[in-house]
PDB file of C-alpha atoms in Angstrom:
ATOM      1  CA  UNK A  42      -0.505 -28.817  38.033  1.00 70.00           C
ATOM      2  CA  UNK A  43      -2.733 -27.604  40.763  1.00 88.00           C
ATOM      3  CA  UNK A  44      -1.141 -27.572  44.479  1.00 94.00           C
ATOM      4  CA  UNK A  45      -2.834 -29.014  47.007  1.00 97.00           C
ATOM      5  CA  UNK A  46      -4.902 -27.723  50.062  1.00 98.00           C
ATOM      6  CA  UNK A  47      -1.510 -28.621  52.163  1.00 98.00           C
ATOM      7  CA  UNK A  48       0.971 -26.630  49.173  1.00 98.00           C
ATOM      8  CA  UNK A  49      -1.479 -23.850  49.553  1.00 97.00           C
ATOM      9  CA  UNK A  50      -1.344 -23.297  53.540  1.00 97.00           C
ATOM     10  CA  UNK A  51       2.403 -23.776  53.488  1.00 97.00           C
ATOM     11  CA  UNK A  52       2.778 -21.545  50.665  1.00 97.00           C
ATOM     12  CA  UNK A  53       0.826 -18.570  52.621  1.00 96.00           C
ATOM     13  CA  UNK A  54       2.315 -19.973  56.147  1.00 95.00           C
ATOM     14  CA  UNK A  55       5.622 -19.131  54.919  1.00 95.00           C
ATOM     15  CA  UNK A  56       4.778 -15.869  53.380  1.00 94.00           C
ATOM     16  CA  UNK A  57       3.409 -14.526  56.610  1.00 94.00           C
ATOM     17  CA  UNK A  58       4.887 -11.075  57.970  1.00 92.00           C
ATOM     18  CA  UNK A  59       2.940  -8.552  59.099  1.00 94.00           C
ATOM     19  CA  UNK A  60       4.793  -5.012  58.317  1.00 92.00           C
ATOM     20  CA  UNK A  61       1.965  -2.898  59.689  1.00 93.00           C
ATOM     21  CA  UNK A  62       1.911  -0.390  62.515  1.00 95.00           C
ATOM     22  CA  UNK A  63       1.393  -1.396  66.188  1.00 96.00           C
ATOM     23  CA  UNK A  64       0.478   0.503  69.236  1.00 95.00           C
ATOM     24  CA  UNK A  65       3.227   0.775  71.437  1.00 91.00           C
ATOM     25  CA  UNK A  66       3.617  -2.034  74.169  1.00 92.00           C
ATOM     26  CA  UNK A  67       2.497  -4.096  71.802  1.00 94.00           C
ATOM     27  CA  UNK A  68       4.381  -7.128  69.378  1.00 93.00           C
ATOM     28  CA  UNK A  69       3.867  -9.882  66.696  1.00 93.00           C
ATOM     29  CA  UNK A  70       5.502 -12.644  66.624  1.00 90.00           C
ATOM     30  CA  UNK A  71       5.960 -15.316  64.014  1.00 90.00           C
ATOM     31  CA  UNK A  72       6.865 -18.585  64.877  1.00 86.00           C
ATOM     32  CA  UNK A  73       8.263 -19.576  61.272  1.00 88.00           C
ATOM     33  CA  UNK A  74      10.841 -16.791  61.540  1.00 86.00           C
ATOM     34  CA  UNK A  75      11.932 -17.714  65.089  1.00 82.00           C
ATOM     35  CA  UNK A  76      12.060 -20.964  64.688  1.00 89.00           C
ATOM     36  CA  UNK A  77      13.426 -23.212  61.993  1.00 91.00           C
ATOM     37  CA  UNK A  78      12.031 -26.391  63.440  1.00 95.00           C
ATOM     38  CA  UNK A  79       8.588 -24.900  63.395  1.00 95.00           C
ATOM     39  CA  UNK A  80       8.699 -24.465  59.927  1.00 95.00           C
ATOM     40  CA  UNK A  81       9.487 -27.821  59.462  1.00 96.00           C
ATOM     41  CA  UNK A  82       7.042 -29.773  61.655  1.00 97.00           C
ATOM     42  CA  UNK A  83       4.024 -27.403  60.255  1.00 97.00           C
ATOM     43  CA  UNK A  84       4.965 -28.610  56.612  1.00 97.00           C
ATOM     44  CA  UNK A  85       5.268 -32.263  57.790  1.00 98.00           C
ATOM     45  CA  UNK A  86       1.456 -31.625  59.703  1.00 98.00           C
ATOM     46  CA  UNK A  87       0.098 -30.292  56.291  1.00 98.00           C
ATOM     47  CA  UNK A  88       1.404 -33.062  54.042  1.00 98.00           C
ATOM     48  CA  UNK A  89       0.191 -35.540  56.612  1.00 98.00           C
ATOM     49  CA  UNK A  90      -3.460 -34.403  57.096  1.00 98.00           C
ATOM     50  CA  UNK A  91      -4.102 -32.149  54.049  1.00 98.00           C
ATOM     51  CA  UNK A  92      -2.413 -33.647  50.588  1.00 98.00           C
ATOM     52  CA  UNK A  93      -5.226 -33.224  49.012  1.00 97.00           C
ATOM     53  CA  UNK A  94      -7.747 -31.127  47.000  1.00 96.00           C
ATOM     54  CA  UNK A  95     -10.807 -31.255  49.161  1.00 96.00           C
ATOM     55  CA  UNK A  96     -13.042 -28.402  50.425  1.00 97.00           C
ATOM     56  CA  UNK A  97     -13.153 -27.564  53.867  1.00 98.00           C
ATOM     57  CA  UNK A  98     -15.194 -26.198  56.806  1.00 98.00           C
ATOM     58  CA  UNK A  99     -13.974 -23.103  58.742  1.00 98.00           C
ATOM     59  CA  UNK A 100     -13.038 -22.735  61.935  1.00 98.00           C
ATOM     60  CA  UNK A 101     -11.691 -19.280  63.103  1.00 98.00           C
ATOM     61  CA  UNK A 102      -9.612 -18.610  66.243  1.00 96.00           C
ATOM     62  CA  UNK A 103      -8.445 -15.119  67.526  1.00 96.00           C
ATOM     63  CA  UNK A 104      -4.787 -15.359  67.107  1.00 94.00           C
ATOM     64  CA  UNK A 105      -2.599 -18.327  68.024  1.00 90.00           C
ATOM     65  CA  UNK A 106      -1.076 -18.180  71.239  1.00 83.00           C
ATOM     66  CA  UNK A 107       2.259 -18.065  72.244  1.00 77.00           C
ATOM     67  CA  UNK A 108       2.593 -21.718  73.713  1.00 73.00           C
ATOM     68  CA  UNK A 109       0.586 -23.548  71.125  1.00 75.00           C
ATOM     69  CA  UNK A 110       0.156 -22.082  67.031  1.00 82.00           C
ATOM     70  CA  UNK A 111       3.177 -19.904  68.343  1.00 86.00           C
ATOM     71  CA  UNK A 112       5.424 -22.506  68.630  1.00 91.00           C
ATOM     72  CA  UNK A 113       4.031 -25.280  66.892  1.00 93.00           C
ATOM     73  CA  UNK A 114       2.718 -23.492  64.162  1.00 93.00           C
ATOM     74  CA  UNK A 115      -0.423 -25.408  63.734  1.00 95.00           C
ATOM     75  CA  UNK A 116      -3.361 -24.038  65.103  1.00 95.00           C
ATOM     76  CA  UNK A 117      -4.489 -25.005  68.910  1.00 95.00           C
ATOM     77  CA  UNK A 118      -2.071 -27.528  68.775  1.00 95.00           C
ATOM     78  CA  UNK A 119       0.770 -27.603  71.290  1.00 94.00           C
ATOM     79  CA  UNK A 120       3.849 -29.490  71.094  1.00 95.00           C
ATOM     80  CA  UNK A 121       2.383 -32.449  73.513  1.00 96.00           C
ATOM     81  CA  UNK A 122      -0.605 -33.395  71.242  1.00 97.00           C
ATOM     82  CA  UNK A 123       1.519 -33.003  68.318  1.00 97.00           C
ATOM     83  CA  UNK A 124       3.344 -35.701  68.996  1.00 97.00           C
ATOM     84  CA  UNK A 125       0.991 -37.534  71.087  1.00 98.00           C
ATOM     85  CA  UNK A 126      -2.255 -37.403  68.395  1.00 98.00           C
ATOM     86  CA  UNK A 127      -0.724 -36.430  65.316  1.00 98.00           C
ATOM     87  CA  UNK A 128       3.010 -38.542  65.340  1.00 98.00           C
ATOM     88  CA  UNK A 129       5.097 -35.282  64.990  1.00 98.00           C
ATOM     89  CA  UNK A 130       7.974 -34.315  67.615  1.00 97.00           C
ATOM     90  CA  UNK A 131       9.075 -31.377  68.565  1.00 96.00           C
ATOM     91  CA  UNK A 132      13.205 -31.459  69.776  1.00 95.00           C
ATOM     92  CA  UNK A 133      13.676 -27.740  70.464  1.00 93.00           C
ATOM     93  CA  UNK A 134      10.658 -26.970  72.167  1.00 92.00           C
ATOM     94  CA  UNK A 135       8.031 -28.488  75.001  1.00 91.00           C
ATOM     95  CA  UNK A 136       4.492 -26.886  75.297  1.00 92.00           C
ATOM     96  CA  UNK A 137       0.979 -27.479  76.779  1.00 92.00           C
ATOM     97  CA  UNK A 138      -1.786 -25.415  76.049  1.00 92.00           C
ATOM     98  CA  UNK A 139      -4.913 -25.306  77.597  1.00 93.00           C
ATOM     99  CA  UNK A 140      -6.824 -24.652  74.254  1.00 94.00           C
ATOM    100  CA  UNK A 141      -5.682 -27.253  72.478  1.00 95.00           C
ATOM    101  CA  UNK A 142      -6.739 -30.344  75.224  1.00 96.00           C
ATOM    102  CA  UNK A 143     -10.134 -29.304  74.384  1.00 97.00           C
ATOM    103  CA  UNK A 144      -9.430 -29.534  70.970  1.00 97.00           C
ATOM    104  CA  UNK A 145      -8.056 -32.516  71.070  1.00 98.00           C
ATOM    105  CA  UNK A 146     -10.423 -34.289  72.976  1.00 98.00           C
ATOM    106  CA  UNK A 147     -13.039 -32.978  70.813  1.00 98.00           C
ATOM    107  CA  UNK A 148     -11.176 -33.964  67.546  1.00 98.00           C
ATOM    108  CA  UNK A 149     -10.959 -37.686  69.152  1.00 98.00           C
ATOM    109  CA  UNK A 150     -14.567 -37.251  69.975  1.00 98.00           C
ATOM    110  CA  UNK A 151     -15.100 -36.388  65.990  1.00 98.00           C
ATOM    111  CA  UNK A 152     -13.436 -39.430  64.691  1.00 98.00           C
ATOM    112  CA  UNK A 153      -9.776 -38.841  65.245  1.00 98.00           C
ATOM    113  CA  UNK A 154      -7.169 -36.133  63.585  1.00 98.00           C
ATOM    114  CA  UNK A 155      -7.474 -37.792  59.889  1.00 98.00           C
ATOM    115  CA  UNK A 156     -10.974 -37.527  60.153  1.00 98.00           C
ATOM    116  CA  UNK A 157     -11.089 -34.144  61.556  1.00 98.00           C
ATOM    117  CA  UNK A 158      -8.701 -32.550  58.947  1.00 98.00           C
ATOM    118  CA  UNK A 159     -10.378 -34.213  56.544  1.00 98.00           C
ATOM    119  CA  UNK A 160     -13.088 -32.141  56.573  1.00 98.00           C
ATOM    120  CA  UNK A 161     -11.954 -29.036  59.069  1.00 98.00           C
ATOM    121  CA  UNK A 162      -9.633 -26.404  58.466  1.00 98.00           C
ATOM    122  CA  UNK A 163      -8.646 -24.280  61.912  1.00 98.00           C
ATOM    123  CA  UNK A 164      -7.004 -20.963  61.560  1.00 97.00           C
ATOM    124  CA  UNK A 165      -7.035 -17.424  62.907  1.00 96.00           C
ATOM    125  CA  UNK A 166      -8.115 -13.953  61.191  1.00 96.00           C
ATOM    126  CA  UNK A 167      -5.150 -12.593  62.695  1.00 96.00           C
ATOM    127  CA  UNK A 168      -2.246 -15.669  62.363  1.00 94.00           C
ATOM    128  CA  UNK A 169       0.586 -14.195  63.834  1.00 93.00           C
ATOM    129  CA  UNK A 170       1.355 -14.238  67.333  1.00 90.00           C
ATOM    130  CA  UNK A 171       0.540 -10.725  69.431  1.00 94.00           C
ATOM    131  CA  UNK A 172       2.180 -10.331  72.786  1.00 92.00           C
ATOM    132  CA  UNK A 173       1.997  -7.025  74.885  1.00 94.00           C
ATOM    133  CA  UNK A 174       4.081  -5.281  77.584  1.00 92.00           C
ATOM    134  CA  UNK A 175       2.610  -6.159  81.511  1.00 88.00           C
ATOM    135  CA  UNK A 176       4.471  -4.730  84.519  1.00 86.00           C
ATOM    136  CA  UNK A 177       7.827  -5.536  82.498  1.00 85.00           C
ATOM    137  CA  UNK A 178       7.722  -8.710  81.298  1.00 89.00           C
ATOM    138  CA  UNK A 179       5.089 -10.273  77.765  1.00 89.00           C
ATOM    139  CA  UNK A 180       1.950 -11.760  77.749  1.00 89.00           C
ATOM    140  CA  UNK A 181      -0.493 -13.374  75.102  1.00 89.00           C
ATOM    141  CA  UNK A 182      -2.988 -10.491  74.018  1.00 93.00           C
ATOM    142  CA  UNK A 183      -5.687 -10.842  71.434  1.00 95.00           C
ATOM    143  CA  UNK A 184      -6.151  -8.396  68.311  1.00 97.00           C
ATOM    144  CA  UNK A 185      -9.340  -6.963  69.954  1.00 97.00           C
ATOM    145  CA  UNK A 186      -7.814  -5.764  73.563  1.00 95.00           C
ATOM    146  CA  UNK A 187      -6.849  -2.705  72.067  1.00 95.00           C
ATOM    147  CA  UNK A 188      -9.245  -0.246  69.667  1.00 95.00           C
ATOM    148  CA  UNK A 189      -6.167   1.452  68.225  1.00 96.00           C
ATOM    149  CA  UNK A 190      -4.428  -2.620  67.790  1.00 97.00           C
ATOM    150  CA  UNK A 191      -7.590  -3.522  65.971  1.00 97.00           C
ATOM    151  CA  UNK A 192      -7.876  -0.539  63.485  1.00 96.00           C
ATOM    152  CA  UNK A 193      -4.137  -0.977  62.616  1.00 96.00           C
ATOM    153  CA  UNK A 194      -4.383  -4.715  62.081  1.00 97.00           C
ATOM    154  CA  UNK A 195      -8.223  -4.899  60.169  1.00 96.00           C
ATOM    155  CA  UNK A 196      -6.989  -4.775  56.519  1.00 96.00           C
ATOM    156  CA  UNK A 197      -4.408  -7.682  57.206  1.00 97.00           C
ATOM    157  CA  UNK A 198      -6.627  -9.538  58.595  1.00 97.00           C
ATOM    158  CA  UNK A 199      -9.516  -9.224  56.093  1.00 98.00           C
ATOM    159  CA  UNK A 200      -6.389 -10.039  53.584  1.00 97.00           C
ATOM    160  CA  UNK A 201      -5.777 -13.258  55.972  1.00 97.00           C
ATOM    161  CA  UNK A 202      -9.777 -13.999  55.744  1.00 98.00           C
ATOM    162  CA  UNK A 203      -9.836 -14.158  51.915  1.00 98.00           C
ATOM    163  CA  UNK A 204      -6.447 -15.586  51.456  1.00 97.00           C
ATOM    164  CA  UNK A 205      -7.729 -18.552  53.844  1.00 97.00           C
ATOM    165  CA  UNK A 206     -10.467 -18.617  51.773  1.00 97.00           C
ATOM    166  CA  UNK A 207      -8.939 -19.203  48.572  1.00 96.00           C
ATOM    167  CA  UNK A 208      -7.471 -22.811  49.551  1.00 96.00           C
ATOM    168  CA  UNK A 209     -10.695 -23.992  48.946  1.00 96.00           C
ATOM    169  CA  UNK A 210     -13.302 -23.920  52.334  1.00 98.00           C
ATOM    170  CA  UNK A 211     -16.931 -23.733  52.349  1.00 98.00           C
ATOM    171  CA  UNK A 212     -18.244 -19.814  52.880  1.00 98.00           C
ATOM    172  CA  UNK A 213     -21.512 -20.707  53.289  1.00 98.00           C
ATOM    173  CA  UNK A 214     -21.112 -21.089  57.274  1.00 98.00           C
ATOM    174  CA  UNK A 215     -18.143 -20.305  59.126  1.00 98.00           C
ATOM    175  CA  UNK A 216     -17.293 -21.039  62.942  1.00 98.00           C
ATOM    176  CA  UNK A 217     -16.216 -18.774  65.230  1.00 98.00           C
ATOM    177  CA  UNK A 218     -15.107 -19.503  68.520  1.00 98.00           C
ATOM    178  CA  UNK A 219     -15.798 -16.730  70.797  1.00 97.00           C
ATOM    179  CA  UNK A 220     -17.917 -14.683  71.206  1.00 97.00           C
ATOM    180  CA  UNK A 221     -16.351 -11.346  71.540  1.00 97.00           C
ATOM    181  CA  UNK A 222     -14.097 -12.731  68.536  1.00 98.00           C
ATOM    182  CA  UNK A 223     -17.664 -13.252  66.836  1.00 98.00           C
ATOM    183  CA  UNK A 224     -18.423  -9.747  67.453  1.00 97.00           C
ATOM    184  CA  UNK A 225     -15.405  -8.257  65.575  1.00 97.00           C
ATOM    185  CA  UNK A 226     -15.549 -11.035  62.725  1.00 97.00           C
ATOM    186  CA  UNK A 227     -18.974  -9.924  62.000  1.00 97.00           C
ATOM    187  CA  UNK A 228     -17.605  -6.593  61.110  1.00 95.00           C
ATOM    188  CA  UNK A 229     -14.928  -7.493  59.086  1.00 97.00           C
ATOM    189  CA  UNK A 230     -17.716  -9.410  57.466  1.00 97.00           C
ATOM    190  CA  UNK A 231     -20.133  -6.643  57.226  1.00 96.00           C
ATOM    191  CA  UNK A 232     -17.314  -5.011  55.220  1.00 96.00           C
ATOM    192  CA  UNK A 233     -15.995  -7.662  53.114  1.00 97.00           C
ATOM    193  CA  UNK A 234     -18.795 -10.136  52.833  1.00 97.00           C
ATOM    194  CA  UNK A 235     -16.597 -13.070  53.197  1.00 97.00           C
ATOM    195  CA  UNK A 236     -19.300 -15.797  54.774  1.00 98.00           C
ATOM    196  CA  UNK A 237     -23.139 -16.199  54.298  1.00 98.00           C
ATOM    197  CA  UNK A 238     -23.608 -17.416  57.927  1.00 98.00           C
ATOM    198  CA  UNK A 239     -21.466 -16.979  61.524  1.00 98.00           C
ATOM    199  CA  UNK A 240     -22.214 -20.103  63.967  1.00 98.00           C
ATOM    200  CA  UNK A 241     -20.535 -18.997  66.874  1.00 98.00           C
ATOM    201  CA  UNK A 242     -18.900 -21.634  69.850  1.00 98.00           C
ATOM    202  CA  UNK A 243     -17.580 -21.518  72.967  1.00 98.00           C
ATOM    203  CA  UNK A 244     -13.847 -20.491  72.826  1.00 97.00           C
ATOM    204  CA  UNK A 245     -12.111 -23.853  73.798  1.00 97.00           C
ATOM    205  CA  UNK A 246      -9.971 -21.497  76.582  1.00 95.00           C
ATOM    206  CA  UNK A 247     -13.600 -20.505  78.054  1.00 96.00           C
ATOM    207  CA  UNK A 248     -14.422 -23.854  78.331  1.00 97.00           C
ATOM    208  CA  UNK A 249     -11.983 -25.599  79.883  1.00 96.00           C
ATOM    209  CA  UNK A 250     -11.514 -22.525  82.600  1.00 96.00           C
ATOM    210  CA  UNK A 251     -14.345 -21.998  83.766  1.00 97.00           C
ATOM    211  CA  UNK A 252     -17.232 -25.136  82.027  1.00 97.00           C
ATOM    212  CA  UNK A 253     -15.159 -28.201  82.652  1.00 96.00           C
ATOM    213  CA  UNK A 254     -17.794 -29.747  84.027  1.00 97.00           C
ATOM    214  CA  UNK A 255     -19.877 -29.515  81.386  1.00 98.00           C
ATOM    215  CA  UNK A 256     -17.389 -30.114  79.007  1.00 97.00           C
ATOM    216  CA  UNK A 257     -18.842 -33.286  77.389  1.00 98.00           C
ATOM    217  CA  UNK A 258     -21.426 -30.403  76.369  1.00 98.00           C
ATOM    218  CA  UNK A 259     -19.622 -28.372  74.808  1.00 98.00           C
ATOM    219  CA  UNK A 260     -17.668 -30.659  73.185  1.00 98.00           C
ATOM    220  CA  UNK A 261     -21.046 -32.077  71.254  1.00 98.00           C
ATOM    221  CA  UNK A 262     -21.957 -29.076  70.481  1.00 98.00           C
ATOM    222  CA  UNK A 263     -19.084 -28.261  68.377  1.00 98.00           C
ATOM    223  CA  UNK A 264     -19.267 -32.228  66.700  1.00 98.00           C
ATOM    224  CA  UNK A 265     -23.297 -31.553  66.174  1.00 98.00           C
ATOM    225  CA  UNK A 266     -22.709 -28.040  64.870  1.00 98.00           C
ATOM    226  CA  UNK A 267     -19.459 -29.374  62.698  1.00 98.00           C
ATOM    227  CA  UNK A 268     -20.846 -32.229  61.284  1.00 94.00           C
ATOM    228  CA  UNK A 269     -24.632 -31.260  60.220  1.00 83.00           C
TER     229      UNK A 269
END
């Protein structure tokens, strides 16, 4: 029988490890390993919002973060709007993340979370967290900070890319949020030919840092781009 587009992402979500080299300073860290309950509330997120067979837009982070994917395991989605939007608690963990307001807010601008996942798949090239050594104590840090980072972790994450892929989303236009993140996907693109067209957004961190003002803006341009 074939598995659904939830089976599928738990399937690879548990298989995740990356065994690769690192420069020094630097560290992965994966959420389903650290935490049991993580592993549980992602599969219950899946089943809820992706039983199902359908195909999928793309949306393409950098790498989750430590406070939201990290933990929750679902991408831009801290524990807070986990259980506040999508009905799942978390009991051995408490997180907000800036990303994932904007998110949210734009997902309940889109229809709401079953619409959203209905026809939106969010995940990262690289979808492990990376943390890296600052005056003594660990800090979020993306897979492009570091030249030497990037060349060790390219292949995995072109292997991410097509395994993503293969649960059934639509290559004909991906969306990247970011643009520096845009810059590096277009490379790995260039080299692997995974998508026929980048449309490139805001980074939802970007916006609510330093455009929350304009916000509302942003937040139409993603549903405009998203649903055309």
């Amino acid at each position: 029988m074939n598995k659904t587009f939830a089976e599928k992402v738990i399937e690879f979500n548990k298989n995740l490890q990356y065994s690769g080299n690192l420069p020094d300073d630097f560290q992965v860290l994966n959420p389903y390993l650290d935490n049991p309950e993580t592993m549980e509330v992602m599969q219950k997120f899946y089943h809820k919002y992706y039983d199902d067979s359908n195909q999928r837009k793309f949306i393409v982070g950098i790498n989750p973060s430590r406070h939201g994917a990290g933990v929750t395991g679902v991408p831009f989605t801290d524990t807070k709007r986990l259980e506040s939007v999508c009905g799942i608690k978390m009991k051995t963990a408490y997180t907000h993340e800036i990303s994932s307001v904007f998110i949210y807010d734009m997902i309940a601008d889109y229809g709401g979370a079953d619409e959203f996942y209905k026809d939106i798949y969010i995940n990262s090239p690289f979808p492990l967290a990376i943390v890296r050594k600052s005056k003594g104590s660990w800090i979020n840090a993306n897979y492009y900070d570091d030249k030497v980072l990037f060349n060790e972790v390219k292949n995995f994450m072109i292997d991410s890319l097509k395994k993503h892929i293969s649960l059934n989303l639509d290559t004909s236009e991906v969306f990247i949020l970011g643009k520096k993140n845009a810059d590096f996907i277009s490379k790995l693109n260039q080299e692997a030919s995974l998508f026929e067209k980048m449309t490139v957004l805001e980074h939802p961190r970007y916006i609510q840092q330093y455009k929350l003002k304009e916000k509302q803006l942003y937040i139409d341009k993603y549903i405009l781009a998203l649903k055309k």
